[in-house]
Coordinates of C-alpha atoms in Angstrom, one line a residue:
Chain A
M1 CA 41.7 -14.3 104.8
K2 CA 40.8 -14.4 108.5
Y3 CA 44.3 -15.7 109.3
L4 CA 46.0 -13.0 107.2
V5 CA 44.1 -10.3 109.2
L6 CA 45.0 -12.0 112.5
I7 CA 48.7 -12.1 111.5
F8 CA 48.5 -8.5 110.4
V9 CA 46.9 -7.4 113.7
L10 CA 49.5 -9.4 115.7
A11 CA 52.4 -7.9 113.8
I12 CA 51.1 -4.4 114.3
S13 CA 50.6 -5.0 118.0
L14 CA 54.1 -6.4 118.3
I15 CA 55.6 -3.4 116.5
S16 CA 53.7 -0.9 118.6
S17 CA 54.7 -2.5 121.8
E18 CA 58.4 -2.3 121.0
I19 CA 60.1 0.4 123.0
K20 CA 61.3 3.2 120.7
F21 CA 64.6 4.8 121.5
E22 CA 65.2 8.4 121.0
H23 CA 68.8 9.5 120.5
N24 CA 68.7 13.3 120.9
F25 CA 68.5 14.7 124.4
D26 CA 66.6 17.9 123.6
K27 CA 64.2 16.2 121.3
A28 CA 63.5 13.5 123.9
L29 CA 62.9 16.2 126.6
Q30 CA 60.5 18.1 124.3
K31 CA 58.6 15.0 123.5
A32 CA 58.4 14.1 127.1
K33 CA 57.0 17.6 127.9
N34 CA 54.5 17.3 125.1
Q35 CA 53.3 13.9 126.3
H36 CA 53.4 14.7 130.0
K37 CA 56.0 12.1 130.6
E38 CA 59.6 12.0 131.9
V39 CA 62.8 10.9 130.1
M40 CA 64.5 7.6 130.9
M41 CA 68.0 7.7 129.5
M42 CA 69.7 4.4 129.2
Y43 CA 73.5 4.5 129.0
S44 CA 74.7 1.2 127.5
A45 CA 77.0 -0.5 125.1
V46 CA 76.6 -3.2 122.4
W47 CA 79.2 -5.4 124.0
C48 CA 77.6 -5.3 127.4
P49 CA 75.5 -8.5 128.0
E50 CA 73.6 -6.9 130.9
C51 CA 72.5 -4.1 128.5
S52 CA 71.4 -6.6 125.8
Y53 CA 69.5 -8.6 128.4
M54 CA 67.6 -5.4 129.4
K55 CA 66.7 -4.5 125.8
E56 CA 66.0 -8.0 124.6
I57 CA 64.3 -9.6 127.6
V58 CA 63.2 -7.1 130.3
F59 CA 61.9 -4.3 128.0
K60 CA 59.8 -6.9 126.2
N61 CA 58.2 -8.0 129.4
K62 CA 54.5 -7.0 129.2
K63 CA 54.4 -5.2 132.6
V64 CA 57.7 -3.4 132.2
N65 CA 57.0 -2.5 128.6
S66 CA 53.6 -1.0 129.3
Y67 CA 54.9 0.9 132.4
I68 CA 57.8 2.4 130.5
Q69 CA 55.5 3.3 127.5
K70 CA 53.0 5.0 129.8
H71 CA 55.5 7.0 131.9
F72 CA 58.7 7.6 129.9
I73 CA 60.3 8.7 126.7
V74 CA 63.3 6.4 126.4
L75 CA 66.6 8.0 125.3
G76 CA 69.4 5.7 124.3
K77 CA 73.1 6.6 124.6
D78 CA 76.0 4.4 123.7
I79 CA 79.2 4.6 125.7
D80 CA 81.3 4.2 122.6
K81 CA 79.5 6.7 120.4
D82 CA 77.8 9.3 122.6
K83 CA 78.8 11.6 125.4
L84 CA 76.4 12.0 128.3
P85 CA 74.6 15.4 128.4
S86 CA 76.5 17.8 130.8
G87 CA 75.8 17.2 134.4
F88 CA 75.4 13.5 134.1
K89 CA 78.0 11.1 135.4
Y90 CA 78.0 7.3 135.6
I91 CA 80.0 4.6 137.3
G92 CA 79.0 1.6 135.2
I93 CA 76.7 0.4 132.5
P94 CA 73.9 0.0 132.1
T95 CA 72.8 3.0 134.0
F96 CA 69.2 4.4 133.7
F97 CA 68.9 8.1 134.4
F98 CA 65.5 9.5 135.1
I99 CA 65.1 13.1 134.0
D100 CA 62.4 15.6 135.0
K101 CA 60.8 18.2 132.7
S102 CA 63.6 20.7 133.6
G103 CA 66.2 18.4 132.3
K104 CA 67.6 17.5 135.7
E105 CA 68.3 14.0 137.0
K106 CA 65.7 13.0 139.5
G107 CA 67.0 9.4 140.1
R108 CA 68.9 6.6 138.6
I109 CA 69.0 2.8 138.5
I110 CA 72.5 1.3 138.2
G111 CA 72.6 -2.1 136.6
G112 CA 69.9 -4.3 135.2
G113 CA 67.9 -7.1 136.7
K114 CA 65.0 -9.3 136.3
A115 CA 61.7 -7.8 135.0
D116 CA 59.9 -7.9 138.3
K117 CA 62.7 -6.4 140.3
F118 CA 63.3 -3.7 137.7
L119 CA 59.6 -2.8 137.7
V120 CA 59.8 -2.3 141.5
K121 CA 62.7 0.1 141.1
L122 CA 60.9 1.9 138.2
R123 CA 57.8 2.4 140.4
A124 CA 59.9 3.7 143.3
I125 CA 61.6 6.3 141.1
K126 CA 58.4 7.4 139.4
Chain B
M1 CA 97.6 -18.0 184.5
K2 CA 99.2 -20.1 181.8
K3 CA 95.8 -21.5 181.0
I4 CA 94.4 -18.0 180.6
V5 CA 97.2 -17.0 178.2
I6 CA 96.7 -20.1 176.2
F7 CA 92.9 -19.5 176.1
I8 CA 93.4 -15.9 174.9
L9 CA 95.9 -17.0 172.2
I10 CA 93.4 -19.6 171.0
C11 CA 90.6 -17.1 170.9
T12 CA 92.8 -14.6 169.1
N13 CA 93.7 -17.2 166.5
I14 CA 90.0 -18.0 165.9
I15 CA 89.1 -14.3 165.5
F16 CA 92.0 -13.4 163.3
A17 CA 92.3 -16.6 161.2
F18 CA 93.6 -14.5 158.3
D19 CA 97.0 -12.9 158.1
V20 CA 96.7 -9.3 159.2
K21 CA 99.7 -8.4 157.0
D22 CA 97.9 -9.9 154.0
L23 CA 94.8 -7.9 154.7
Q24 CA 96.9 -4.7 155.0
A25 CA 98.6 -5.5 151.7
L26 CA 95.3 -6.0 150.0
K27 CA 94.0 -2.7 151.3
E28 CA 97.1 -0.8 150.3
D29 CA 98.1 -2.4 147.0
G30 CA 94.8 -3.7 145.7
Y31 CA 96.2 -7.1 145.2
C32 CA 97.4 -10.0 147.3
T33 CA 98.3 -13.3 145.7
Q34 CA 99.0 -16.4 147.7
C35 CA 97.5 -14.7 150.7
D36 CA 95.7 -16.0 153.8
L37 CA 92.5 -14.1 154.1
S38 CA 90.4 -16.9 155.4
Y39 CA 87.5 -15.7 157.6
A40 CA 88.3 -12.1 156.6
D41 CA 85.6 -9.5 156.5
L42 CA 86.2 -7.8 153.1
R43 CA 82.9 -6.0 152.8
D44 CA 84.1 -2.4 152.9
I45 CA 87.1 -2.8 150.6
D46 CA 87.1 -1.8 146.9
L47 CA 88.2 -5.0 145.3
A48 CA 87.6 -4.0 141.7
M49 CA 90.2 -5.6 139.4
S50 CA 92.1 -6.9 142.5
D51 CA 94.3 -9.9 142.1
L52 CA 93.5 -12.5 144.8
S53 CA 94.6 -15.5 142.9
D54 CA 96.1 -18.6 144.6
S55 CA 94.9 -17.4 148.0
N56 CA 93.1 -18.9 151.0
L57 CA 89.8 -17.1 151.1
S58 CA 87.7 -19.7 152.8
H59 CA 84.8 -18.4 154.9
A60 CA 85.7 -14.8 153.7
N61 CA 82.9 -12.3 153.6
F62 CA 82.5 -10.5 150.3
N63 CA 78.8 -9.5 150.8
N64 CA 77.8 -6.3 149.0
T65 CA 81.4 -5.9 147.7
L66 CA 82.4 -4.2 144.5
A67 CA 84.8 -6.7 143.0
H68 CA 84.3 -6.6 139.3
K69 CA 87.0 -8.2 137.2
A70 CA 88.7 -9.4 140.3
D71 CA 90.9 -12.5 139.9
F72 CA 90.1 -15.4 142.3
S73 CA 91.7 -18.0 140.1
R74 CA 92.9 -21.2 141.9
S75 CA 91.9 -19.7 145.3
D76 CA 90.1 -21.6 148.0
L77 CA 86.8 -19.8 148.4
S78 CA 85.0 -22.6 150.3
Y79 CA 82.2 -21.3 152.5
A80 CA 82.8 -17.8 151.3
T81 CA 79.9 -15.5 150.8
F82 CA 79.3 -13.0 147.9
E83 CA 75.7 -12.1 148.6
N84 CA 74.5 -9.1 146.6
S85 CA 78.1 -8.4 145.5
N86 CA 79.1 -7.0 142.1
I87 CA 81.6 -9.5 140.6
K88 CA 81.0 -8.8 137.0
G89 CA 83.8 -10.4 134.9
A90 CA 85.4 -12.0 137.9
N91 CA 87.8 -14.9 137.3
F92 CA 87.0 -18.0 139.3
T93 CA 88.9 -20.5 137.1
G94 CA 90.3 -23.4 139.0
A95 CA 89.0 -22.1 142.3
N96 CA 87.5 -24.2 145.1
L97 CA 83.9 -23.1 145.3
K98 CA 82.5 -25.5 147.8
N99 CA 79.4 -24.1 149.6
V100 CA 79.9 -20.6 148.3
N101 CA 76.9 -18.3 148.6
F102 CA 76.4 -16.2 145.4
F103 CA 72.8 -15.2 146.3
E104 CA 71.8 -12.1 144.3
A105 CA 75.3 -11.5 143.1
R106 CA 75.9 -9.9 139.8
I107 CA 78.3 -12.2 138.0
W108 CA 77.8 -11.2 134.3
K109 CA 80.7 -12.6 132.2
G110 CA 82.1 -14.4 135.3
N111 CA 84.5 -17.3 134.4
F112 CA 84.0 -20.5 136.3
S113 CA 86.0 -22.8 134.1
N114 CA 87.6 -25.8 135.8
S115 CA 86.4 -24.6 139.2
H116 CA 85.3 -27.1 141.8
I117 CA 81.6 -26.1 142.3
D118 CA 79.8 -27.9 145.0
K119 CA 76.6 -27.0 146.8
C120 CA 76.8 -23.3 145.7
N121 CA 73.9 -21.0 146.0
F122 CA 73.4 -19.1 142.7
N123 CA 69.8 -18.3 143.5
E124 CA 68.7 -14.9 142.1
S125 CA 72.2 -14.2 140.8
A126 CA 72.9 -12.7 137.4
L127 CA 75.0 -15.1 135.4
G128 CA 74.5 -13.7 131.9
S129 CA 77.4 -14.5 129.6
A130 CA 79.2 -16.3 132.4
I131 CA 81.2 -19.3 131.5
F132 CA 80.8 -22.8 133.1
K133 CA 83.3 -25.2 131.6
N134 CA 84.3 -28.5 133.2
N135 CA 82.1 -28.0 136.2
N136 CA 79.8 -30.3 138.3
L137 CA 76.7 -28.2 138.7
K138 CA 74.7 -31.1 140.1
N139 CA 74.5 -30.0 143.8
S140 CA 74.2 -26.3 143.2
T141 CA 71.0 -24.2 143.0
F142 CA 70.2 -21.6 140.4
K143 CA 66.6 -20.6 141.3
D144 CA 65.5 -17.4 139.6
A145 CA 69.0 -16.8 138.3
I146 CA 69.5 -14.9 135.1
L147 CA 71.1 -17.4 132.7
Y148 CA 70.9 -15.2 129.6
K149 CA 73.5 -16.3 127.1
T150 CA 75.4 -18.3 129.8
I151 CA 77.9 -20.6 128.3
Y152 CA 78.0 -24.3 129.3
K153 CA 80.7 -26.7 128.1
Q154 CA 81.6 -30.2 129.2
N155 CA 79.7 -30.0 132.5
V156 CA 78.4 -32.9 134.5
I157 CA 75.0 -31.3 134.5
G158 CA 74.7 -29.2 131.3
I159 CA 72.2 -26.4 131.7
P160 CA 70.6 -25.8 135.1
K161 CA 66.8 -25.6 135.2

């Protein structure tokens, strides 16, 4: 019984630590306002290995994960399915746009990278 | 006087080891196959999707260059440097990569098949989904490199640690 409870708690903690992607710009912005956070919009593609690396490895890094969860609402946009909101332009993927409460870009990170380096860039933008 | 002229000619040859016409062609056309660009400083040139195959690019400086999907196949890149450059999807098949510096380079999906890799510095580079086939990785370093889904086939040293 103890083990079952332990497994259940672990499973819950894993689910809750997973970064949840929003897909609607306005909803993400509203959510960010309500929670006193900013929006981090990731423009990516399923065929881009750098994007998968960020989602599968970097976003699961404890420090990166908790920093993102604490400060940002994550909005996911796919280059093959979605258009970027007006006013946003990109030169390559993945691009991470950081959007303030008024909906304007306040900074960006172009390309991915190892967790420790990405965290430094995140902190610099925040 | 003769000695001075000879000295100047020697110095000029050392400074401009590359063919100036080839460099001009690369800048204007975006490609230059079978070129001599050895010792060339290519840092400020947009080399995205450029064809630089079958060329002499030894000691060339590609630091901080944007050269994604560039074709370096069968070229001599010995002692060239790509520090912090963006060479995603670049083709290095059959190239001579002796003593090449790829420190912090972004080489996602780069193709190194059948290239001569010797004493290369891949430290802190991003080699996700890159292809290493028929390579000798024994004398090269990969410290803190991103090796996410990197493909290794028939190499002397299989997967670098």
